[in-house]
Short mmCIF file of C-alpha atoms and ligand atoms in Angstrom, two decimals:
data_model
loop_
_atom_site.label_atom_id
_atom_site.label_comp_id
_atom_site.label_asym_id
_atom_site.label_seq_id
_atom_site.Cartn_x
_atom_site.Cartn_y
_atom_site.Cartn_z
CA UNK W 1 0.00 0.00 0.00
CA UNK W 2 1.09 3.75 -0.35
CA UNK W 3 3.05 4.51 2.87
CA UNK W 4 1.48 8.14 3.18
CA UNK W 5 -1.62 6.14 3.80
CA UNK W 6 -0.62 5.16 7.71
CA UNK W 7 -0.19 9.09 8.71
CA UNK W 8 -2.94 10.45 6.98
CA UNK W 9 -6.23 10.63 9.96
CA UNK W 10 -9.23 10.51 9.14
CA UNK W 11 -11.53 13.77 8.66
CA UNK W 12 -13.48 14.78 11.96
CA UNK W 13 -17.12 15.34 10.73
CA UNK W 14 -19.38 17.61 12.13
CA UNK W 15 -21.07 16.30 15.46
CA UNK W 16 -24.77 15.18 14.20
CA UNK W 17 -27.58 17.95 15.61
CA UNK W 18 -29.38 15.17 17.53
CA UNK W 19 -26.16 14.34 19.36
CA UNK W 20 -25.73 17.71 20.34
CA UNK W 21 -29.42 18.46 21.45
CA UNK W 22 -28.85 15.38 23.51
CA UNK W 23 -25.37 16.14 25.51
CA UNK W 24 -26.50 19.95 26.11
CA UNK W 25 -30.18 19.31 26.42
CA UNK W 26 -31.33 21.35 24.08
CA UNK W 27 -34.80 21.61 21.67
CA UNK W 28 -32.81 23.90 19.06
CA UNK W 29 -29.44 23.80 17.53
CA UNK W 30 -28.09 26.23 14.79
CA UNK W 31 -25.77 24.94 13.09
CA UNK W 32 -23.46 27.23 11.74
CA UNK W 33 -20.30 25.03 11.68
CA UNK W 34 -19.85 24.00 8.24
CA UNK W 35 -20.61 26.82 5.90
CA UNK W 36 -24.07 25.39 5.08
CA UNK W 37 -27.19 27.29 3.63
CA UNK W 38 -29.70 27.55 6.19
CA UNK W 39 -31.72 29.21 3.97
CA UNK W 40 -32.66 25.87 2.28
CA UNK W 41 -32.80 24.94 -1.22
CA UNK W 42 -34.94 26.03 -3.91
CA UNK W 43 -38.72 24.75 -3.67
CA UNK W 44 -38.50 23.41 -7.62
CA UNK W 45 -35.14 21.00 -6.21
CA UNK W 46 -37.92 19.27 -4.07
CA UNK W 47 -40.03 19.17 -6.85
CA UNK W 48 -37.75 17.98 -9.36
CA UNK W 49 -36.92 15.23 -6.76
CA UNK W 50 -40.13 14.06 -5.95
CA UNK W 51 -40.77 13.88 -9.84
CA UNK W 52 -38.41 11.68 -10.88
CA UNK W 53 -39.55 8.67 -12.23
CA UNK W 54 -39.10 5.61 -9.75
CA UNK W 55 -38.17 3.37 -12.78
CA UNK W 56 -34.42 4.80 -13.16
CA UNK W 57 -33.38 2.92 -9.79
CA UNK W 58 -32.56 -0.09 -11.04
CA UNK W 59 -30.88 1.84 -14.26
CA UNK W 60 -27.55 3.08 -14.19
CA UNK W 61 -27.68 7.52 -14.30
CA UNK W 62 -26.34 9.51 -17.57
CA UNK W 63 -22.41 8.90 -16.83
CA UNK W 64 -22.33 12.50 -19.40
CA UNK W 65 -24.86 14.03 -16.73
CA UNK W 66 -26.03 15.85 -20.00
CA UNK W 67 -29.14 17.70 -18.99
CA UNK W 68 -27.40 19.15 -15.89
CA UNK W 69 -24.11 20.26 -18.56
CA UNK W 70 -26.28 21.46 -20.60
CA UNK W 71 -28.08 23.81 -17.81
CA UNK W 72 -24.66 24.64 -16.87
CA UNK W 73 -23.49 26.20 -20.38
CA UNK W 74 -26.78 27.99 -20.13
CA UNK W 75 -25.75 29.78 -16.91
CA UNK W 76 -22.28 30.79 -17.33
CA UNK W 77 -22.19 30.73 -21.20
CA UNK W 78 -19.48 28.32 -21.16
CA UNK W 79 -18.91 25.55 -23.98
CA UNK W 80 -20.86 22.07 -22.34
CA UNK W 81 -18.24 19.95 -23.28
CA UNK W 82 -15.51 21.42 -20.68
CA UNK W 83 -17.39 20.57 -17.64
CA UNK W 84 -16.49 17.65 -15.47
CA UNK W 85 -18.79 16.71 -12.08
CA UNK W 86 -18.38 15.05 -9.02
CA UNK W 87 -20.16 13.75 -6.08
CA UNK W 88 -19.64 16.78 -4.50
CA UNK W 89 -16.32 19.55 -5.13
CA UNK W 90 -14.47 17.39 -2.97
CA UNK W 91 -14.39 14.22 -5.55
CA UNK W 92 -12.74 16.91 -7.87
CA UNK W 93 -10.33 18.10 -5.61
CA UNK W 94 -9.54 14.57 -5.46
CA UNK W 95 -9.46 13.50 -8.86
CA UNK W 96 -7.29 16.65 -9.63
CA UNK W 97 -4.95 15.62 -6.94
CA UNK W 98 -4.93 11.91 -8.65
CA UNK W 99 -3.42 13.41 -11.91
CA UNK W 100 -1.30 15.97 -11.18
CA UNK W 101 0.07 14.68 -8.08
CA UNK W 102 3.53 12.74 -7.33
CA UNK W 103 5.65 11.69 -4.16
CA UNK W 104 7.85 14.04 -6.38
CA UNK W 105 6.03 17.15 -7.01
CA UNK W 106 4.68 20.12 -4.47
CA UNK W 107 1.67 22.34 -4.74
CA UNK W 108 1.31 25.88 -2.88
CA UNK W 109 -1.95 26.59 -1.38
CA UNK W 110 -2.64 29.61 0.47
CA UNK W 111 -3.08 29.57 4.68
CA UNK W 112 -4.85 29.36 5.90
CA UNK W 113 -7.29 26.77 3.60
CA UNK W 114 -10.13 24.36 3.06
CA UNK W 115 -8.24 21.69 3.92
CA UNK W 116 -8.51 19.20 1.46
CA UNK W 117 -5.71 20.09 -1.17
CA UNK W 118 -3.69 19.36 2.06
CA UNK W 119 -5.16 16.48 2.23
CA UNK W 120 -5.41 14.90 -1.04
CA UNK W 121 -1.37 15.97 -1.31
CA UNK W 122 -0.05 14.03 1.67
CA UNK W 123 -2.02 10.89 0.10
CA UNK W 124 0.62 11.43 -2.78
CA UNK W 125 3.10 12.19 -1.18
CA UNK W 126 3.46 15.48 -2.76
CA UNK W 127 5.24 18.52 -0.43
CA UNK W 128 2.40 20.94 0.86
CA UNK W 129 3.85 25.01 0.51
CA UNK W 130 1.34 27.06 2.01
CA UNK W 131 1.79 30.75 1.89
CA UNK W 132 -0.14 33.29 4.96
CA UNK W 133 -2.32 35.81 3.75
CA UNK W 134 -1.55 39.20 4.98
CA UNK W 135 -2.46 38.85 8.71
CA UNK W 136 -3.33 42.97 8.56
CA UNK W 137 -6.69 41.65 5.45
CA UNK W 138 -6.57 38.24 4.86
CA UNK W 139 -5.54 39.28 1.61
CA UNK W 140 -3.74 36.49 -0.62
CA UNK W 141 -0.43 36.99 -0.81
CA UNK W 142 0.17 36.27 -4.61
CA UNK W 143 3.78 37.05 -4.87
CA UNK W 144 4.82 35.01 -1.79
CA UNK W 145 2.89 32.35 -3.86
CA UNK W 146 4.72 33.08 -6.96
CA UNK W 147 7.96 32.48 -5.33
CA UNK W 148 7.09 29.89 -3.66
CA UNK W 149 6.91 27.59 -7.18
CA UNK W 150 9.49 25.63 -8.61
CA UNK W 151 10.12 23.28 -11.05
CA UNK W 152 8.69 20.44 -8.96
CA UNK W 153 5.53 22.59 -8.50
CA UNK W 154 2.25 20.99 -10.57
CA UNK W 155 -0.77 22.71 -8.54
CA UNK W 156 -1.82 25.84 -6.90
CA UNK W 157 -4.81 25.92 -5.14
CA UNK W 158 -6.58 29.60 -5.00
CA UNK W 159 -9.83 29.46 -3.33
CA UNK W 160 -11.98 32.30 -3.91
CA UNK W 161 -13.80 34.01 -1.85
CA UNK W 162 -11.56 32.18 0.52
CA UNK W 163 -12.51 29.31 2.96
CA UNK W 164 -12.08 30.41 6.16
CA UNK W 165 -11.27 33.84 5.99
CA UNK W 166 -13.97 34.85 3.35
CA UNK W 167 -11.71 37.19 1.79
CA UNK W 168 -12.18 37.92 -2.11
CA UNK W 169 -9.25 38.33 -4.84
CA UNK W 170 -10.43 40.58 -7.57
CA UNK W 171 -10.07 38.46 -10.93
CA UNK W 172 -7.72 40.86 -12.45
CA UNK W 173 -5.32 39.68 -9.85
CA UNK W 174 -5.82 36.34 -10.69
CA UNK W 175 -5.35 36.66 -14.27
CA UNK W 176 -2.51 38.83 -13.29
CA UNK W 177 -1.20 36.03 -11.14
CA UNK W 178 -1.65 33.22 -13.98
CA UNK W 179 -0.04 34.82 -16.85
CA UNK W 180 3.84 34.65 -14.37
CA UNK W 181 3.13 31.27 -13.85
CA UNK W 182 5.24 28.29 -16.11
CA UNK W 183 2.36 27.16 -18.56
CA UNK W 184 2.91 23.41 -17.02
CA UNK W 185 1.89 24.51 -13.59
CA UNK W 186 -1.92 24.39 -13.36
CA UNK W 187 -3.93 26.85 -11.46
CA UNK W 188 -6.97 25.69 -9.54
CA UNK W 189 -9.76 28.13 -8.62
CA UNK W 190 -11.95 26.89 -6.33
CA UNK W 191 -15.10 29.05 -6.68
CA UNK W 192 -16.90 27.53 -3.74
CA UNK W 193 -18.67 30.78 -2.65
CA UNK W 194 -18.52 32.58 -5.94
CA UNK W 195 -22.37 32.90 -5.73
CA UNK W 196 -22.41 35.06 -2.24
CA UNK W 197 -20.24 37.68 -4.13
CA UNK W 198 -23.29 38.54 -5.94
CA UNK W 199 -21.16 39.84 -9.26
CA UNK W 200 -21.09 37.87 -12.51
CA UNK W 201 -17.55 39.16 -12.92
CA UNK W 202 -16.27 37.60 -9.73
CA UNK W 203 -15.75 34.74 -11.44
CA UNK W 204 -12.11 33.41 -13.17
CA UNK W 205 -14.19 31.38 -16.13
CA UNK W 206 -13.40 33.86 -18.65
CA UNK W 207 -9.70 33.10 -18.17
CA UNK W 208 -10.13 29.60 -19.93
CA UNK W 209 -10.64 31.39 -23.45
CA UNK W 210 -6.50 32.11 -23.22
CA UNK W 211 -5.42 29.75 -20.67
CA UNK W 212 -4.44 25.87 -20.91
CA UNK W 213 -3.39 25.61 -16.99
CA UNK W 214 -6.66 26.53 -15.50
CA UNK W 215 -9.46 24.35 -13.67
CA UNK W 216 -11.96 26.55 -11.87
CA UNK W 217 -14.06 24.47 -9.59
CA UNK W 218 -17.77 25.14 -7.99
CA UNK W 219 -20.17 22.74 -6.08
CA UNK W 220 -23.95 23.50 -5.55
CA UNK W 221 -23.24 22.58 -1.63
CA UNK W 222 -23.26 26.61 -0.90
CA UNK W 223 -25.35 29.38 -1.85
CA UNK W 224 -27.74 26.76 -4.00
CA UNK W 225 -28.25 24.57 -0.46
CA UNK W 226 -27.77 21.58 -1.93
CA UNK W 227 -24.85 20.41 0.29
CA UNK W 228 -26.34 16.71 1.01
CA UNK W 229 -27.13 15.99 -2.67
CA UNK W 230 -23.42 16.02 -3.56
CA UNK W 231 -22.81 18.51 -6.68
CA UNK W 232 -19.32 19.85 -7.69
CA UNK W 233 -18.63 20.79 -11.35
CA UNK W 234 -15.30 22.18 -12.97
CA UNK W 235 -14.93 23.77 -16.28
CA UNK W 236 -11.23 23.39 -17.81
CA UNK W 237 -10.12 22.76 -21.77
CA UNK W 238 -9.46 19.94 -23.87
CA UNK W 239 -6.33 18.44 -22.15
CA UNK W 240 -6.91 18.55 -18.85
CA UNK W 241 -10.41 17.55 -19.41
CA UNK W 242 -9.38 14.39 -20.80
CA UNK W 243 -7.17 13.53 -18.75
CA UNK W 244 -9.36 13.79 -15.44
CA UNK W 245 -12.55 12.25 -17.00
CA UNK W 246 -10.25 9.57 -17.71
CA UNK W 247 -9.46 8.37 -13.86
CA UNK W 248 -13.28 9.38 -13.15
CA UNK W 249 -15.92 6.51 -11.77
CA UNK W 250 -18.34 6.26 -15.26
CA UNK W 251 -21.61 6.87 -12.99
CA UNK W 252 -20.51 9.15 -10.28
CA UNK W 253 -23.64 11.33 -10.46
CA UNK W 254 -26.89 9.91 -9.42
CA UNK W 255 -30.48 10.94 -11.84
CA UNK W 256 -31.08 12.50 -8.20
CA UNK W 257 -28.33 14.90 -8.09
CA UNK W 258 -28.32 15.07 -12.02
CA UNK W 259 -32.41 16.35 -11.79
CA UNK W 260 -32.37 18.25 -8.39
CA UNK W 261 -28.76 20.20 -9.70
CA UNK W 262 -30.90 21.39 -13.11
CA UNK W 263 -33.45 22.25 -11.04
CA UNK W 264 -31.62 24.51 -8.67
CA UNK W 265 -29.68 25.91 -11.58
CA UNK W 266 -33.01 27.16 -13.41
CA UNK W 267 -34.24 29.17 -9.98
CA UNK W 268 -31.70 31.48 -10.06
CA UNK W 269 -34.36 33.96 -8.92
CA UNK W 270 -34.12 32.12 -5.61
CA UNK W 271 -30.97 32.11 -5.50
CA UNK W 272 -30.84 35.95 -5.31
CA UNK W 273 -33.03 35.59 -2.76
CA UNK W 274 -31.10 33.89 -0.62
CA UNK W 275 -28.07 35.60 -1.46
CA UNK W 276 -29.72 39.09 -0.65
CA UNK W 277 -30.77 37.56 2.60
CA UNK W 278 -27.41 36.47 3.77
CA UNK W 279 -25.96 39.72 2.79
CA UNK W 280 -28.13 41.55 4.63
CA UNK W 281 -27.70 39.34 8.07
CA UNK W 282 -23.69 39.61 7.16
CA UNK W 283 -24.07 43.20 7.14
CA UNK W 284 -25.62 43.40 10.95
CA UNK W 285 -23.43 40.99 12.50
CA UNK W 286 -20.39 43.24 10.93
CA UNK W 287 -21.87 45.77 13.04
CA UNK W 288 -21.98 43.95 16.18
CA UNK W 289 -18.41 43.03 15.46
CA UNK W 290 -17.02 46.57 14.89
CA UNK W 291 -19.09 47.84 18.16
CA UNK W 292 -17.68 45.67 19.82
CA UNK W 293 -14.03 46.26 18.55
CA UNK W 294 -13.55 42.72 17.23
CA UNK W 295 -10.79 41.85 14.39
CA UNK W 296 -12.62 40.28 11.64
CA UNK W 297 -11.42 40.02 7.20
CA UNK W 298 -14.06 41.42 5.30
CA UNK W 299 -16.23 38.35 4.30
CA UNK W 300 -17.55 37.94 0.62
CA UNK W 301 -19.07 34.57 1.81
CA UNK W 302 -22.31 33.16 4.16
CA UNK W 303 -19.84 32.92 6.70
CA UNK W 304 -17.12 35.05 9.48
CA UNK W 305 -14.01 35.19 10.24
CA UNK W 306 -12.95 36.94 13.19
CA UNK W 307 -10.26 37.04 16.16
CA UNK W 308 -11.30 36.70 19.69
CA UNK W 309 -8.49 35.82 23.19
CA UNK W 310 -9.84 31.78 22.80
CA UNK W 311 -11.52 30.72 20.04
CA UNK W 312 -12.10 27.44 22.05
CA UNK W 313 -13.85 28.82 24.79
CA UNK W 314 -16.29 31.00 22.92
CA UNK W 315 -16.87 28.25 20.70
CA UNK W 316 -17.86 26.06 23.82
CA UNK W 317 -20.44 28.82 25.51
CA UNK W 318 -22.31 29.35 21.84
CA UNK W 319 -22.01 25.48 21.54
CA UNK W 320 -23.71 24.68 25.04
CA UNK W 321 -26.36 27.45 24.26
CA UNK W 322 -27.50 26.33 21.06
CA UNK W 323 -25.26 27.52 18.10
CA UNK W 324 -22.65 25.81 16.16
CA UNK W 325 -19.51 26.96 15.28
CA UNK W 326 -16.16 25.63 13.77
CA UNK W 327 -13.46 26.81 16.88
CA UNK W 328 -10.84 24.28 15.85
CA UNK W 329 -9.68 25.59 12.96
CA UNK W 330 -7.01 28.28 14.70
CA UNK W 331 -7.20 29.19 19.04
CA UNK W 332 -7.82 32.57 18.25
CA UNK W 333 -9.89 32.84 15.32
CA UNK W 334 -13.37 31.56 14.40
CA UNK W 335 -15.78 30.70 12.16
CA UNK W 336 -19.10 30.96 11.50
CA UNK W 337 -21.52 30.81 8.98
CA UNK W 338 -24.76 33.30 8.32
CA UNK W 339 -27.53 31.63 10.20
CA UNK W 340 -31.15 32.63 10.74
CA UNK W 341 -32.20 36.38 11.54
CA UNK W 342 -32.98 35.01 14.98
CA UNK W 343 -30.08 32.23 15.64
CA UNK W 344 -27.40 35.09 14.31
CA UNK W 345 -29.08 37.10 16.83
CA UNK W 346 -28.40 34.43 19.75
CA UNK W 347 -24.76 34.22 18.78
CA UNK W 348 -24.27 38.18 18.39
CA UNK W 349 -25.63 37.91 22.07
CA UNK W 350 -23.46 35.22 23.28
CA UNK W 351 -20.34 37.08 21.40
CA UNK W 352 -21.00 40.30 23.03
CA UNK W 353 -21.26 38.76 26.38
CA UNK W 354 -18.26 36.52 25.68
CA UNK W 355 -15.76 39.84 24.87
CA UNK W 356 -17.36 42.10 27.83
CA UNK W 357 -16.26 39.42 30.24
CA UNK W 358 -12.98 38.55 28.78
CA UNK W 359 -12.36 42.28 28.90
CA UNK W 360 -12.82 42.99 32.38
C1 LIG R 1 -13.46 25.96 -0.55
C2 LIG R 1 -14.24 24.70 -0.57
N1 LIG R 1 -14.12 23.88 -1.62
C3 LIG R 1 -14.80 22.73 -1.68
C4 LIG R 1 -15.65 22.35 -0.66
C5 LIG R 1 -16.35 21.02 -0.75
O1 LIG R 1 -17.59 21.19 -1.31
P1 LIG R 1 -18.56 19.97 -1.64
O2 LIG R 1 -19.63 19.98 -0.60
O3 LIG R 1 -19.09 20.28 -3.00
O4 LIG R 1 -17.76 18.71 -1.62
C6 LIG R 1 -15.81 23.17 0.45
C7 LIG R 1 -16.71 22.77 1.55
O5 LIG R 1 -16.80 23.37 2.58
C8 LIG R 1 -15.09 24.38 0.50
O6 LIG R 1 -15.18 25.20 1.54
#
């Protein structure tokens, strides 16, 4: 077996709600741990589920996923046939890693990350170089990045908006950014939250009409609130297409997520919906942060980033009062996503009463 195998540990998932209403004894949790949409998905993904015609179980899906590619091109006017999907980003980010990847080769990610790339590296071995962001604005810090590459380098990994700070790179930066890098080091752009940006232009698709080395990445887990049905999608060109829909499982998409992915795609006015909504509860809990003289990046995302004495302990009295957040990630900084009017209001209570106290 590979050797990397024995140190790699397994991912901690989040705790199930049930088990938490259970040790805390609580009726309501909100869970705001794992940059979900509470906001739900669309009504027409229900629909479209509930539709679907019992005879395709025993029938293997569209292995092309054809109707959901072609809803796709639709959308973001890109050609069909340079999408890829997978059961969820995170099959992507996997299959990437599976190409490009060698016990001999390095890729530079940015830090902090989604974890992941980190991940899917030490399975191959391959040397992790993550570069800070600028502590002052979470900022990426593309010409620590650039040096950073060598000739052993075969992936960089930009999220953006970022995962956890939230911070957004303007695309100009990015194209910027790709045309100094060697043409046979491929740039990743994971678009996660693209959608929360709420600007057609925040997007780095464009940049596949002039370059080879790109592979932007997006799932349907985030602002569409589809994170249990499993959607990721990437759009890169011919060669790199090929060579990842070569090493990918022929059925990997279910008629499920195939029909309930169209259908989100098509209610794109519910999408704005739900992006307006989170926008405006991200605007009030910025608020609470700056009144209350808390360090935070400026999020483009349905979630927060900010800087508190011990991320651990806050994360432990909003935890045994109800609300979910991720305090492992770094002991002074935490994250959590755009909940409810009324659950963001419980945390911005908890919060407030957290930094009073640790002030006096
Ligand atoms: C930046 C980023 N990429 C990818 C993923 C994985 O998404 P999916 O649910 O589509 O596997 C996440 C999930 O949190 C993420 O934050």
């Amino acid at each position: 077996m590979k050797p990397t195998i024995k140190n790699i540990q397994p991912y901690v998932a989040e705790a199930p709600v049930q088990a938490i209403q259970q040790a805390y004894h609580l009726d309501h949790i909100a869970r705001l741990s794992a940059n979900e949409n509470v906001y739900g998905a669309s009504p027409k993904v229900y629909e479209a589920l509930q539709q679907l015609n019992q005879d395709v179980l025993n029938y293997y899906p569209d292995g092309n996923a054809n109707d959901l590619r072609q809803a796709l091109s639709q959308l973001t006017g890109i050609a069909d046939e340079k999408f890829l999907f997978g059961n969820g980003a995170d099959e992507l980010i996997s299959l990437i890693s599976r190409v490009f990847l060698t016990s001999d080769s390095n890729i530079v990610i940015q830090a902090p990350t989604f974890g992941a790339y980190r991940t899917e590296a030490n399975i191959e071995g391959a040397e992790v170089r993550a570069i800070p962001v600028f502590e002052q604005n979470g900022h990426t810090d593309f010409s620590g990045m650039l040096d950073a590459i060598d000739e052993k380098t075969s992936l960089v990994w930009l999220v953006n908006p970022n995962n956890p700070t939230g911070v957004f790179e303007p695309v100009t930066d990015i194209e910027n950014f790709l045309n100094q890098l060697p043409s046979d080091v491929v740039l990743v752009v994971d678009e996660a939250y693209y959608d929360f940006v709420n600007n057609q232009k925040a997007t780095a698709l464009p940049l596949l009409a002039t370059h080879d080395n790109l592979i932007v990445v997006r799932t349907l887990s985030k602002a569409y609130g589809l994170a249990n049905l499993r959607i990721g999608w990437l759009a890169t060109n011919a060669t790199i297409h090929r060579d990842i829909n070569a090493i990918r499982a022929p059925y990997n998409l279910s008629s499920y997520q195939i029909a309930g992915g169209v259908a989100a795609i098509e209610d794109q006015d519910y999408l704005q919906k739900v992006v307006a909504g989170i926008q405006d509860e991200r605007t009030k809990w910025l608020a609470v942060l700056d009144s209350l003289n808390v360090p935070y990046y400026v999020s483009d995302t349905n979630f927060l980033w900010f800087k508190v004495a011990d991320a651990k302990r806050l994360g432990e009295q909003l935890l045994s009062q109800g609300v979910q957040v991720n305090s492992r990630l770094n002991p002074q900084w935490i994250r959590i996503a755009i909940g409810l009017p009324e659950d963001n209001l419980l945390a911005q209570k908890i919060t407030s009463k957290y930094i009073h106290t640790a002030a006096q």
